[in-house]
Tab-separated table of C-alpha atoms in Angstrom:
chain	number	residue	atom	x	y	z
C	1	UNK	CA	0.000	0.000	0.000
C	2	UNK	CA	2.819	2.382	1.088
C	3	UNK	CA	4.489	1.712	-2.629
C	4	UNK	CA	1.299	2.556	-4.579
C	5	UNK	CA	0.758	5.815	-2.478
C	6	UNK	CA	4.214	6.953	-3.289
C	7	UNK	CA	3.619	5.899	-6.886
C	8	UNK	CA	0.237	7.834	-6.835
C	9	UNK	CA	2.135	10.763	-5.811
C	10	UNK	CA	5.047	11.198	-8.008
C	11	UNK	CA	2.640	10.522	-10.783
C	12	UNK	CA	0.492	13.949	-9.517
C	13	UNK	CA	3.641	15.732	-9.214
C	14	UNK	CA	5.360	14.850	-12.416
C	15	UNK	CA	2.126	15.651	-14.576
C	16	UNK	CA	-1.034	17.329	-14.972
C	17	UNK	CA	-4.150	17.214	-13.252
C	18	UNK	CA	-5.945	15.246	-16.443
C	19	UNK	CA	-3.596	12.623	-16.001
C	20	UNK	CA	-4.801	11.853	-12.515
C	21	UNK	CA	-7.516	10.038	-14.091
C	22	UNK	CA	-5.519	6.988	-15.142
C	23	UNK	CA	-4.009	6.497	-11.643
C	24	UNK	CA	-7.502	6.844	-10.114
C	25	UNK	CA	-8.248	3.658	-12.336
C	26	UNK	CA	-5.460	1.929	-11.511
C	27	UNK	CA	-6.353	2.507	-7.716
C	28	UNK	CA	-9.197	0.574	-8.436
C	29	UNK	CA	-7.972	-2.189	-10.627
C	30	UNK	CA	-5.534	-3.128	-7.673
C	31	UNK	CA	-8.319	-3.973	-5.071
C	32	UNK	CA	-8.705	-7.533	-6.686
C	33	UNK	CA	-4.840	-7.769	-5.086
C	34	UNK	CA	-5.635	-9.955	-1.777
C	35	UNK	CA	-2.955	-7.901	0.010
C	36	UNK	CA	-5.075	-4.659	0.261
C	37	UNK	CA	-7.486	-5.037	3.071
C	38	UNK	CA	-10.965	-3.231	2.431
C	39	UNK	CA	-9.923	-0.665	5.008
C	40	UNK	CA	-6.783	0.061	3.166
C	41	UNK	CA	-8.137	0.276	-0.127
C	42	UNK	CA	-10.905	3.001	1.445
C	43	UNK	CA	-7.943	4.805	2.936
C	44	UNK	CA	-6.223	5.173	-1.006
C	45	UNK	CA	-9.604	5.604	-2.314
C	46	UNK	CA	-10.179	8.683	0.008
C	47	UNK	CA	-6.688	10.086	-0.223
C	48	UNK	CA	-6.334	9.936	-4.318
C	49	UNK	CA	-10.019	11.475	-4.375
C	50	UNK	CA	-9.044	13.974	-2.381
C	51	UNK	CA	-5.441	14.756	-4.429
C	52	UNK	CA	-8.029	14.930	-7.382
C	53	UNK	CA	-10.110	17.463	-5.705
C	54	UNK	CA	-7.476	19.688	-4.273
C	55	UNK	CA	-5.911	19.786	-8.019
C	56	UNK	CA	-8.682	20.738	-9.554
C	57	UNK	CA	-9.669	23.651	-7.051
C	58	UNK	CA	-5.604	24.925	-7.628
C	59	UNK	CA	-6.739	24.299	-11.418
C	60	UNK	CA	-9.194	26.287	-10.850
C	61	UNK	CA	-7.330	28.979	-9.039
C	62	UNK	CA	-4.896	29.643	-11.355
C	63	UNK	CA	-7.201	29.845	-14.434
C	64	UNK	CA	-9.367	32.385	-12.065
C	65	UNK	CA	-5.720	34.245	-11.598
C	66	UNK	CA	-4.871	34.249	-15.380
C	67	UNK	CA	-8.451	35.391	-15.811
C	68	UNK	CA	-8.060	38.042	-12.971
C	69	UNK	CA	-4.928	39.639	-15.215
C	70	UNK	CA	-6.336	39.827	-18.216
C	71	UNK	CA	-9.222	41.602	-16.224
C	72	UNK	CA	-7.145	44.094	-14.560
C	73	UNK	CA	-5.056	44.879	-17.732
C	74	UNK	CA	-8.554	45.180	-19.626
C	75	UNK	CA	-9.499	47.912	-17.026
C	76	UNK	CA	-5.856	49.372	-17.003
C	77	UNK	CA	-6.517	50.468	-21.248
C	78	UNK	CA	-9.993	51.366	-20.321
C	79	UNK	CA	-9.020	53.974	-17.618
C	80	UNK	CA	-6.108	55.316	-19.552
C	81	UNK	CA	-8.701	55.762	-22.622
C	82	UNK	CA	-11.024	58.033	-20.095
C	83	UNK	CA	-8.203	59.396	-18.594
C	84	UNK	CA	-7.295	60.565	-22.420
C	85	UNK	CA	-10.753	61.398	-22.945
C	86	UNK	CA	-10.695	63.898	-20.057
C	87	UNK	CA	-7.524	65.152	-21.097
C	88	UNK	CA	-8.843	66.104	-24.285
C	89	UNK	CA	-12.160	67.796	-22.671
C	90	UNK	CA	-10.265	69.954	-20.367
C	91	UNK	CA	-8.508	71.254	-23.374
C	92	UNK	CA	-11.577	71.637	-25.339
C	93	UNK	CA	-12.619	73.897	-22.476
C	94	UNK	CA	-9.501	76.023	-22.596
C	95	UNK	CA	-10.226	76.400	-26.243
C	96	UNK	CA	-13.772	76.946	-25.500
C	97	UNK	CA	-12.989	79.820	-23.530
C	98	UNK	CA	-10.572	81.427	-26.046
C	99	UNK	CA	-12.567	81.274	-28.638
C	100	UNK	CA	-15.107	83.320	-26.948
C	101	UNK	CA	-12.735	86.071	-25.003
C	102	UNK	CA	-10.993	86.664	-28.726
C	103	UNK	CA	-14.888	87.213	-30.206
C	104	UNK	CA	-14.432	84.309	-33.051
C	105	UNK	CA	-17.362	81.797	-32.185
C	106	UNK	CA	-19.466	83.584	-34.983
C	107	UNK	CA	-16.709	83.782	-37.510
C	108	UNK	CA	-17.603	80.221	-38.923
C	109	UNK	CA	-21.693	80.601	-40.143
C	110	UNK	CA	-21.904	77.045	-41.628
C	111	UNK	CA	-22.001	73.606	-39.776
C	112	UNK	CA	-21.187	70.062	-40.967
C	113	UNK	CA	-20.968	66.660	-39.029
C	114	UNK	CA	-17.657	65.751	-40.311
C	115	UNK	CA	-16.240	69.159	-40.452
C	116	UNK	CA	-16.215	72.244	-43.019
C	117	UNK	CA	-13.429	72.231	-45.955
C	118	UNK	CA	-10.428	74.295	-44.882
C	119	UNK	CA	-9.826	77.114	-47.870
C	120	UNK	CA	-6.831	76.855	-49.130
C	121	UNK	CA	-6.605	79.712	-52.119
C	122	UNK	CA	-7.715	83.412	-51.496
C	123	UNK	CA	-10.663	83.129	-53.606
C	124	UNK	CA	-11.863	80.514	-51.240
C	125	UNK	CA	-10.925	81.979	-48.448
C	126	UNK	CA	-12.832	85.831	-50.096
C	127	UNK	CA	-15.927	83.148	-50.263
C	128	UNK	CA	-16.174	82.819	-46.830
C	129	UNK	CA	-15.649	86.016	-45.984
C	130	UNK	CA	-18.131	86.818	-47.939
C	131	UNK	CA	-20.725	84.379	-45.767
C	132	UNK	CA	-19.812	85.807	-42.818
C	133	UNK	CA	-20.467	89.643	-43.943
C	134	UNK	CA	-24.160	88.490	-43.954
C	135	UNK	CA	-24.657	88.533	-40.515
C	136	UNK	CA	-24.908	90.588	-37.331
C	137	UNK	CA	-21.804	90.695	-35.799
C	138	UNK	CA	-19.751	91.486	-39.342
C	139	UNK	CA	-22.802	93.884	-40.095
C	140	UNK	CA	-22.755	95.624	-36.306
C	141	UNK	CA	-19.545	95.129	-34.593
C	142	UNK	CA	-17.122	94.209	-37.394
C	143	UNK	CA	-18.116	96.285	-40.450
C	144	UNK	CA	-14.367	97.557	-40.363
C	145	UNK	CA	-12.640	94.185	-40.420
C	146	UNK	CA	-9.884	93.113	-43.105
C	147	UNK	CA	-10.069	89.409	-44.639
C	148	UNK	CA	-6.604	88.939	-42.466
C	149	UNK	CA	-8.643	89.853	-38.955
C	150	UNK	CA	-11.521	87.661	-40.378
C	151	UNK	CA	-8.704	84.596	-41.193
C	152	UNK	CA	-7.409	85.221	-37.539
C	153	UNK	CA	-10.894	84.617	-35.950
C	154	UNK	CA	-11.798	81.947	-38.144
C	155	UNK	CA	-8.743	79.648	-37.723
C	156	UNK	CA	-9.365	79.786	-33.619
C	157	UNK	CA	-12.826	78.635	-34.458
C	158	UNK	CA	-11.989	76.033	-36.573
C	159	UNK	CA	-9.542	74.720	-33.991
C	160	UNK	CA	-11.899	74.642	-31.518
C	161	UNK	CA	-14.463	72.353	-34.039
C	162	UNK	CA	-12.138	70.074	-35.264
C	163	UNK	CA	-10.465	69.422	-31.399
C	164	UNK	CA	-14.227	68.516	-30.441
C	165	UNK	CA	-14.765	66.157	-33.551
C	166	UNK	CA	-11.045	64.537	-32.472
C	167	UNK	CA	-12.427	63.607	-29.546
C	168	UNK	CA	-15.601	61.878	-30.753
C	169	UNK	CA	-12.893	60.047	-33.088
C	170	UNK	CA	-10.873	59.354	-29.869
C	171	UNK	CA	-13.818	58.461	-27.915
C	172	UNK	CA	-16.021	56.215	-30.577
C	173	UNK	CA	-13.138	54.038	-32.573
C	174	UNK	CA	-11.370	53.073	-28.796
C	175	UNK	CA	-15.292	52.306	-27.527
C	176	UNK	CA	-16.348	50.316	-30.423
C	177	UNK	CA	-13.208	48.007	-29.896
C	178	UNK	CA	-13.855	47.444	-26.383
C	179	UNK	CA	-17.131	46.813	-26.487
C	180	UNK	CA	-16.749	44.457	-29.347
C	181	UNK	CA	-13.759	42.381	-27.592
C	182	UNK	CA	-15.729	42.104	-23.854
C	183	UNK	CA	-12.992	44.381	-22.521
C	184	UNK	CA	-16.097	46.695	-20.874
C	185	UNK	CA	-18.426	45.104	-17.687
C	186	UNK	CA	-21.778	45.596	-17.573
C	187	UNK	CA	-21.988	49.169	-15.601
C	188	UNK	CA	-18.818	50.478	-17.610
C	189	UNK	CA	-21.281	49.728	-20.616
C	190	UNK	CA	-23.853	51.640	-19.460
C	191	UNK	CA	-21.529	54.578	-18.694
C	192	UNK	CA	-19.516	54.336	-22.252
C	193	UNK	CA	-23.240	54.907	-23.859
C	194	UNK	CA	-24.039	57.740	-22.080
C	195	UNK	CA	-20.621	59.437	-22.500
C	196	UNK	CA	-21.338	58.802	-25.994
C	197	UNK	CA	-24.536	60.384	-26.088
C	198	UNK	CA	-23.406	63.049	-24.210
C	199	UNK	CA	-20.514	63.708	-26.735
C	200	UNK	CA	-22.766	63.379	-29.686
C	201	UNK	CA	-25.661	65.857	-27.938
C	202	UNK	CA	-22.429	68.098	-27.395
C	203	UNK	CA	-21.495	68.827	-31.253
C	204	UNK	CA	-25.332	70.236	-31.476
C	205	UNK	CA	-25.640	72.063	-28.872
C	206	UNK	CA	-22.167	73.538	-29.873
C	207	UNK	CA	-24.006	74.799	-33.233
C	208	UNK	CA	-27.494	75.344	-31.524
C	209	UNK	CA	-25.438	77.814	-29.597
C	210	UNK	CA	-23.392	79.212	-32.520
C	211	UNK	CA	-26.958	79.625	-34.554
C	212	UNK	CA	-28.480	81.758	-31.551
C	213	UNK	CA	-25.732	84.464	-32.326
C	214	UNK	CA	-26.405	84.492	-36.331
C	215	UNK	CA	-29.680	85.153	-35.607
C	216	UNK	CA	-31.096	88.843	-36.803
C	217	UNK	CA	-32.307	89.724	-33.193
C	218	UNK	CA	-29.735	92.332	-32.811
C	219	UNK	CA	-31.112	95.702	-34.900
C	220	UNK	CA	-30.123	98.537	-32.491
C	221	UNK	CA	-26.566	99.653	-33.392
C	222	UNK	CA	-25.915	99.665	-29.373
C	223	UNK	CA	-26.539	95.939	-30.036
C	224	UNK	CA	-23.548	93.740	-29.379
C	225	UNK	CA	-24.107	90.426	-31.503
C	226	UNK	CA	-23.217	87.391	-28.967
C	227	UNK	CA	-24.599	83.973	-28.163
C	228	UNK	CA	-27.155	83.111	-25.782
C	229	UNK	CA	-25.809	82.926	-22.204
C	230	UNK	CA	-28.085	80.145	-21.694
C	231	UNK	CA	-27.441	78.038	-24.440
C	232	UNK	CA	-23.259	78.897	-23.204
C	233	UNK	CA	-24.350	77.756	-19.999
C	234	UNK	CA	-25.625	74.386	-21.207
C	235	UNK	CA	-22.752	74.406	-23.770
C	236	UNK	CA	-19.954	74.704	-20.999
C	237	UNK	CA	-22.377	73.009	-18.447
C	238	UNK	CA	-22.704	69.330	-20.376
C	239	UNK	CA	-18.508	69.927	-20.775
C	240	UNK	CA	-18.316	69.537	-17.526
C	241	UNK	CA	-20.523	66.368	-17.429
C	242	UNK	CA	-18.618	64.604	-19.679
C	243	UNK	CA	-15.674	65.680	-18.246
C	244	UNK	CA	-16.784	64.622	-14.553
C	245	UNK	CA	-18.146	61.475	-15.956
C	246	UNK	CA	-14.612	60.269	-17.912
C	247	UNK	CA	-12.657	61.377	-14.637
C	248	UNK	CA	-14.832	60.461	-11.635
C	249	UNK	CA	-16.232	57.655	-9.761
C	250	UNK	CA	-19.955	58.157	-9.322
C	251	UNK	CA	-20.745	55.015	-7.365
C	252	UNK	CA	-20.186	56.465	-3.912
C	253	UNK	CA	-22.486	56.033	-0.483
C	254	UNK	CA	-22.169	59.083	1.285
C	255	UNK	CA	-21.622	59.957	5.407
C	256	UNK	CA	-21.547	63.456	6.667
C	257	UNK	CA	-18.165	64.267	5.817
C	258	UNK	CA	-18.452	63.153	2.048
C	259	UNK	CA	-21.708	64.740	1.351
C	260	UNK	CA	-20.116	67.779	2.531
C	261	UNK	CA	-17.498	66.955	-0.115
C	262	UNK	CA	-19.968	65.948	-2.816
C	263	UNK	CA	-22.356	68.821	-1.850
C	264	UNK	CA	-19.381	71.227	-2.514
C	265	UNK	CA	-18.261	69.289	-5.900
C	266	UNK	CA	-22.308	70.306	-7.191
C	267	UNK	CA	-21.243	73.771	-6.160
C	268	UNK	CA	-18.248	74.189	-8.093
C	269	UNK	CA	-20.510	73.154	-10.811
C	270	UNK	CA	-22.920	75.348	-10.458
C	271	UNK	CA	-20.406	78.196	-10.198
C	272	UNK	CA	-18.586	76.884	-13.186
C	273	UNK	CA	-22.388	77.572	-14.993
C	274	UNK	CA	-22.483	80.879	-12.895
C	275	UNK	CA	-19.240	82.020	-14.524
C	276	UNK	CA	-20.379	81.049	-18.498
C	277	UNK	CA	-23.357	83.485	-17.578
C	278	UNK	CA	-21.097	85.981	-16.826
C	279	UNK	CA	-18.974	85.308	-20.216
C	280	UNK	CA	-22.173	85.329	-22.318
C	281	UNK	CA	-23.341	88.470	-21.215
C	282	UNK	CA	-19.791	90.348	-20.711
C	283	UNK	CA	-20.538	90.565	-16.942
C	284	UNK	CA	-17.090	91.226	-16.231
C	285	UNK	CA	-16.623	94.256	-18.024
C	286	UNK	CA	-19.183	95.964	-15.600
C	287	UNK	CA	-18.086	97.071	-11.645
C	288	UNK	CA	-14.241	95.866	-11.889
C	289	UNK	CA	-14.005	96.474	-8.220
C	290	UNK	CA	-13.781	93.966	-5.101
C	291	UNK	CA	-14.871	92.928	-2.696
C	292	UNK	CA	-17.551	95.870	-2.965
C	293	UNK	CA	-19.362	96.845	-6.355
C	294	UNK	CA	-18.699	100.545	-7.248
C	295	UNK	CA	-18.478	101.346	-3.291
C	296	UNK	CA	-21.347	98.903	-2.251
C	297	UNK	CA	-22.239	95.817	-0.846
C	298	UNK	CA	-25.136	95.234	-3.057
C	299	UNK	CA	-25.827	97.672	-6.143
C	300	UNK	CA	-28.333	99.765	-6.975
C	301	UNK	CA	-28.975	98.215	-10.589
C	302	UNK	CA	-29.766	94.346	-9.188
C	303	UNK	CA	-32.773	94.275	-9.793
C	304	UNK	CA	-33.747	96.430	-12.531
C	305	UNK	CA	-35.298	93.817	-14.975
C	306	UNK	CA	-38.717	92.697	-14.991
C	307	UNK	CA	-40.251	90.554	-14.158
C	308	UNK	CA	-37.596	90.092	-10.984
C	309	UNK	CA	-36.500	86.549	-11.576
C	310	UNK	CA	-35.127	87.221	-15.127
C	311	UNK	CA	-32.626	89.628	-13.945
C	312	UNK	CA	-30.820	86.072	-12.282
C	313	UNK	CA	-30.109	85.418	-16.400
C	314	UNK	CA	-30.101	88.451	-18.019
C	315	UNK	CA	-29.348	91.440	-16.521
C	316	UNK	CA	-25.363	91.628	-16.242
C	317	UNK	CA	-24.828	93.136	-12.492
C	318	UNK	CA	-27.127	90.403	-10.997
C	319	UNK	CA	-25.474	88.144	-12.497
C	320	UNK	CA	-21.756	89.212	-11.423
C	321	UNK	CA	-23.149	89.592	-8.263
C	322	UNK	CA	-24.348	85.851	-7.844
C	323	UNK	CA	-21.426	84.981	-9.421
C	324	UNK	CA	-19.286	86.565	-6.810
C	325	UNK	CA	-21.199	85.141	-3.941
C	326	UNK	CA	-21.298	81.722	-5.228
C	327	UNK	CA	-17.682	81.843	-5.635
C	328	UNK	CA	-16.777	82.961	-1.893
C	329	UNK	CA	-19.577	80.545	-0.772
C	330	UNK	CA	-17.831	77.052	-2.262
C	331	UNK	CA	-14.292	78.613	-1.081
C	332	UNK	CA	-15.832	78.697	2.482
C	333	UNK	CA	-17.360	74.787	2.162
C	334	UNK	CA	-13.667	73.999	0.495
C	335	UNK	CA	-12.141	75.933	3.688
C	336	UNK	CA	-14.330	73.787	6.146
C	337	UNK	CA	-13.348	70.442	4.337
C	338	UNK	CA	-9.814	71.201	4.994
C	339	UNK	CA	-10.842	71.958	9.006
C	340	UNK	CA	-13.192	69.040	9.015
C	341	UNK	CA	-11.093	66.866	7.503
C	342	UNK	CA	-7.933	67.181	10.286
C	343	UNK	CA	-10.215	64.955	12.985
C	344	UNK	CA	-10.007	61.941	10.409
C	345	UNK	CA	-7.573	59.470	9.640
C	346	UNK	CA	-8.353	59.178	5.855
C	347	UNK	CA	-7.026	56.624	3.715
C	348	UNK	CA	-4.286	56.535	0.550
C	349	UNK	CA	-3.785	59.890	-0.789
C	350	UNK	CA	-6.784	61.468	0.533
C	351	UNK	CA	-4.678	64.222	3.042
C	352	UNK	CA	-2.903	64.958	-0.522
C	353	UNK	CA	-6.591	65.598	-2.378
C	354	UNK	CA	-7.641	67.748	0.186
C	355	UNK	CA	-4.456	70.191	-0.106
C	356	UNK	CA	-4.906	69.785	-3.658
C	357	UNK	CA	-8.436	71.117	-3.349
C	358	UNK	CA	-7.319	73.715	-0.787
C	359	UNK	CA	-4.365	74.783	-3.484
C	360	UNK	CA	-6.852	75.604	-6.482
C	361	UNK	CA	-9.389	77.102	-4.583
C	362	UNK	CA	-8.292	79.775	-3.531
C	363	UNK	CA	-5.874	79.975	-6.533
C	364	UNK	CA	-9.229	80.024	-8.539
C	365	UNK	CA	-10.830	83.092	-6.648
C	366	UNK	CA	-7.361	84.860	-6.761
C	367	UNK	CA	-7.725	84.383	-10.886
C	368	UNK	CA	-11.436	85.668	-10.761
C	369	UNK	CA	-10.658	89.172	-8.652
C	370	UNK	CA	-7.659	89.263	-10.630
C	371	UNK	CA	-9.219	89.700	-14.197
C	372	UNK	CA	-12.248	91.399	-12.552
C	373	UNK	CA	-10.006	94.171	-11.472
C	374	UNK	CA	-7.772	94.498	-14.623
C	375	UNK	CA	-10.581	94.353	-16.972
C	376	UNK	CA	-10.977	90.929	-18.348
C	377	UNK	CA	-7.882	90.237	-20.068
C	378	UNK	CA	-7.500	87.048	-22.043
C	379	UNK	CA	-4.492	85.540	-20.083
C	380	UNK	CA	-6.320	85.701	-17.212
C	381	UNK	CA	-9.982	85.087	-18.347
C	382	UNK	CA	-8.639	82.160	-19.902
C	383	UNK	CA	-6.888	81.125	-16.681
C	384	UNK	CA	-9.584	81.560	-14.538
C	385	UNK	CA	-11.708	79.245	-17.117
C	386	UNK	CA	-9.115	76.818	-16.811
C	387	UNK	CA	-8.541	76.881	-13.202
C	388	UNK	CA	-12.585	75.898	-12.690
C	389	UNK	CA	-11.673	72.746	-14.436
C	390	UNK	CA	-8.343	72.395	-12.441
C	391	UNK	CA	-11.017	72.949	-8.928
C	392	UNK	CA	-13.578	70.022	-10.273
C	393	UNK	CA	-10.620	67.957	-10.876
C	394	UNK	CA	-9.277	68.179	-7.529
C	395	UNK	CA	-12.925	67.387	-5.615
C	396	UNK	CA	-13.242	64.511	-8.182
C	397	UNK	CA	-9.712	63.079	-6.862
C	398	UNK	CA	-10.917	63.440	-3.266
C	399	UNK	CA	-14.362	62.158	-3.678
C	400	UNK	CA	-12.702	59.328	-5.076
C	401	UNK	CA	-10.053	58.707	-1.993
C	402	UNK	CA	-13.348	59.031	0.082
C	403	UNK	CA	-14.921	55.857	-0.982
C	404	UNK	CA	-13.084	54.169	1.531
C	405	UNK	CA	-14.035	56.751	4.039
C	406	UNK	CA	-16.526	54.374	6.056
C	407	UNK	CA	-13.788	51.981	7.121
C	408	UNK	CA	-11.312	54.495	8.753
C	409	UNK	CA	-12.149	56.008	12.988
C	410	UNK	CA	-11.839	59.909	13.681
């Protein structure tokens, strides 16, 4: 008996688990040996079955393993692929933002799905000039421009086009592979279609926006042809929804301290959409003082439009004004985070997030007085668009340490 366990076990060792079924045979075929007794023989039987069993679960195990890489390297090219895609949003912002401080959003009065032909001789080029002398802002603000001005304006536009259309190309191509190969799970599927959606609905409300200022609405020469704030707002709004949705983790159950934190991540929103309000209407070319406005607390002109509630969207001080206070109010919450925050023992780079939140907070509202008080220039307006991007990046980093939140003690 002692012989045929030893033989039993250099056969496991030497090969694989599918040749254990043999040997489990030839367990069998011995019991007709009158030297095993039944006892014995129940003894092998037990022990080989239980060799069998223990090889297949370490089988198992390492197929689950190999399984488990190829897993964690699918979701490794997945993340760097949003990470990309956010990379190429934030940009898209910063571009955003220039193209509307330099005046050029209305330069380009056609749209196409895969993008307008570049001209490439002066006749073409005289063409669209031409196209573009038919509407308000050429008509109004521009009557005196030169087809050299009108090429300068044009090219930041068609940047700003063509970067968006890159990154439905980036976005689409990478998702159809993964979704075709089974590299996404079931929620990441879910979020891949709405990102898509999102990025799709973004093109047309880029135009939708663009249309609103080609529109012959403006007929006083005081008249300063621009695009509705409130289709900017949604514009720069859905932006930063894609952008929060490539970076961020949404699944997240919340205790006091993190819906403080995701309370003040809404806010930064919402004062992100404050601040394209203030960029459609020119806001910040009106009381370029601070903290008060033109030596008071709360100016004479805030509520001047009726009916009352449309002065909130429409009439320029009431809308630097809530801008203002919105501002100082999410620096406060992002001052109490990093008070509230000192009594916990937070996990991973958490204590780093929070300084990093700290850091462009008030780096943001140093950018805002600063091109409030020197008259909106485009270094710093484009900055300060920049740096509310930078702020929603840093809260999206911490809410994503704070997942882990509900296993650490004060």
């Amino acid at each position: 008996m002692l012989s045929l366990t030893r033989y039993c076990t250099s056969t496991i060792t030497r090969n694989s688990t599918i040749r254990l079924l043999p040997i489990k045979n030839n367990l069998y075929t011995c019991t007709s040996k009158p030297i095993l007794s039944n006892t014995a023989l129940t003894f092998v039987k037990r022990n080989s079955l239980y060799l069998y069993k223990d090889l297949i679960k370490k089988g198992s195990a390492i197929a689950l393993g190999f399984a488990s890489k190829s897993v964690q390297k699918s979701d490794k090219v997945v993340g760097k692929w949003l990470l990309t895609c956010s990379g190429m949003v934030f940009v898209a912002v910063i571009l955003g933002g220039v193209t509307r401080l330099t005046e050029s959003g209305l330069s380009m009065v056609t749209w196409k799905l895969l993008g307008e032909k570049m001209p490439s001789t002066e006749s073409q080029w005289q063409i669209e000039f031409e196209r573009y002398k038919q509407f308000p802002e050429y008509k109004i603000t521009n009557h005196d421009m030169t087809l050299e001005d009108f090429k300068r304006i044009w090219w930041m536009e068609y940047l700003h086009r063509m970067w968006g259309r890159l990154i439905g190309a980036v976005f689409i191509v990478p998702a159809t592979y993964f979704w075709a190969k089974g590299m996404l799970k079931p929620g990441m599927k879910m979020r891949v279609a709405i990102l898509g959606s999102l990025i799709g609905l973004q093109g047309l409300m880029g135009w939708y926006m663009v249309k609103s200022g080609l529109e012959d609405r403006f007929v006083e020469q005081s008249d300063v042809p621009r695009v509705s704030q409130y289709r900017l707002a949604a514009h720069l709004g859905m932006a930063f929804i894609i952008y929060n949705i490539n970076a961020g983790n949404l699944k997240s159950k919340l205790k006091r301290f993190r819906m403080l934190v995701h309370s003040t991540k809404g806010l930064v929103f919402l004062t992100a959409l404050s601040g394209a309000f203030v960029a459609g209407m020119d806001a910040g070319l009106i009381y370029n003082t601070f903290p008060k406005m033109a030596n008071k607390w709360i100016p004479d002109d805030i509520f001047m439009v009726s009916p009352g509630w449309k002065n909130f969207t429409e009439n320029p001080t009431t809308v630097q004004f809530d801008h203002r206070i919105m501002g100082i109010t999410t620096l406060s919450l992002i001052t109490c985070i990093g008070f509230i925050s000192r009594k916990y023992k937070l996990p991973g780079n958490a204590k780093k997030a929070i300084v990093a939140v700290l850091c462009a907070g008030y780096l943001q509202v140093l950018l805002g007085i600063s091109t409030l008080v020197h008259h909106v220039p485009l270094s710093l307006a484009a900055s300060h668009q920049s740096g509310s991007l930078l702020v929603l990046s840093t809260m999206i980093w911490l809410c994503h340490e704070l997942k882990y939140l509900k296993y650490v003690l004060k």
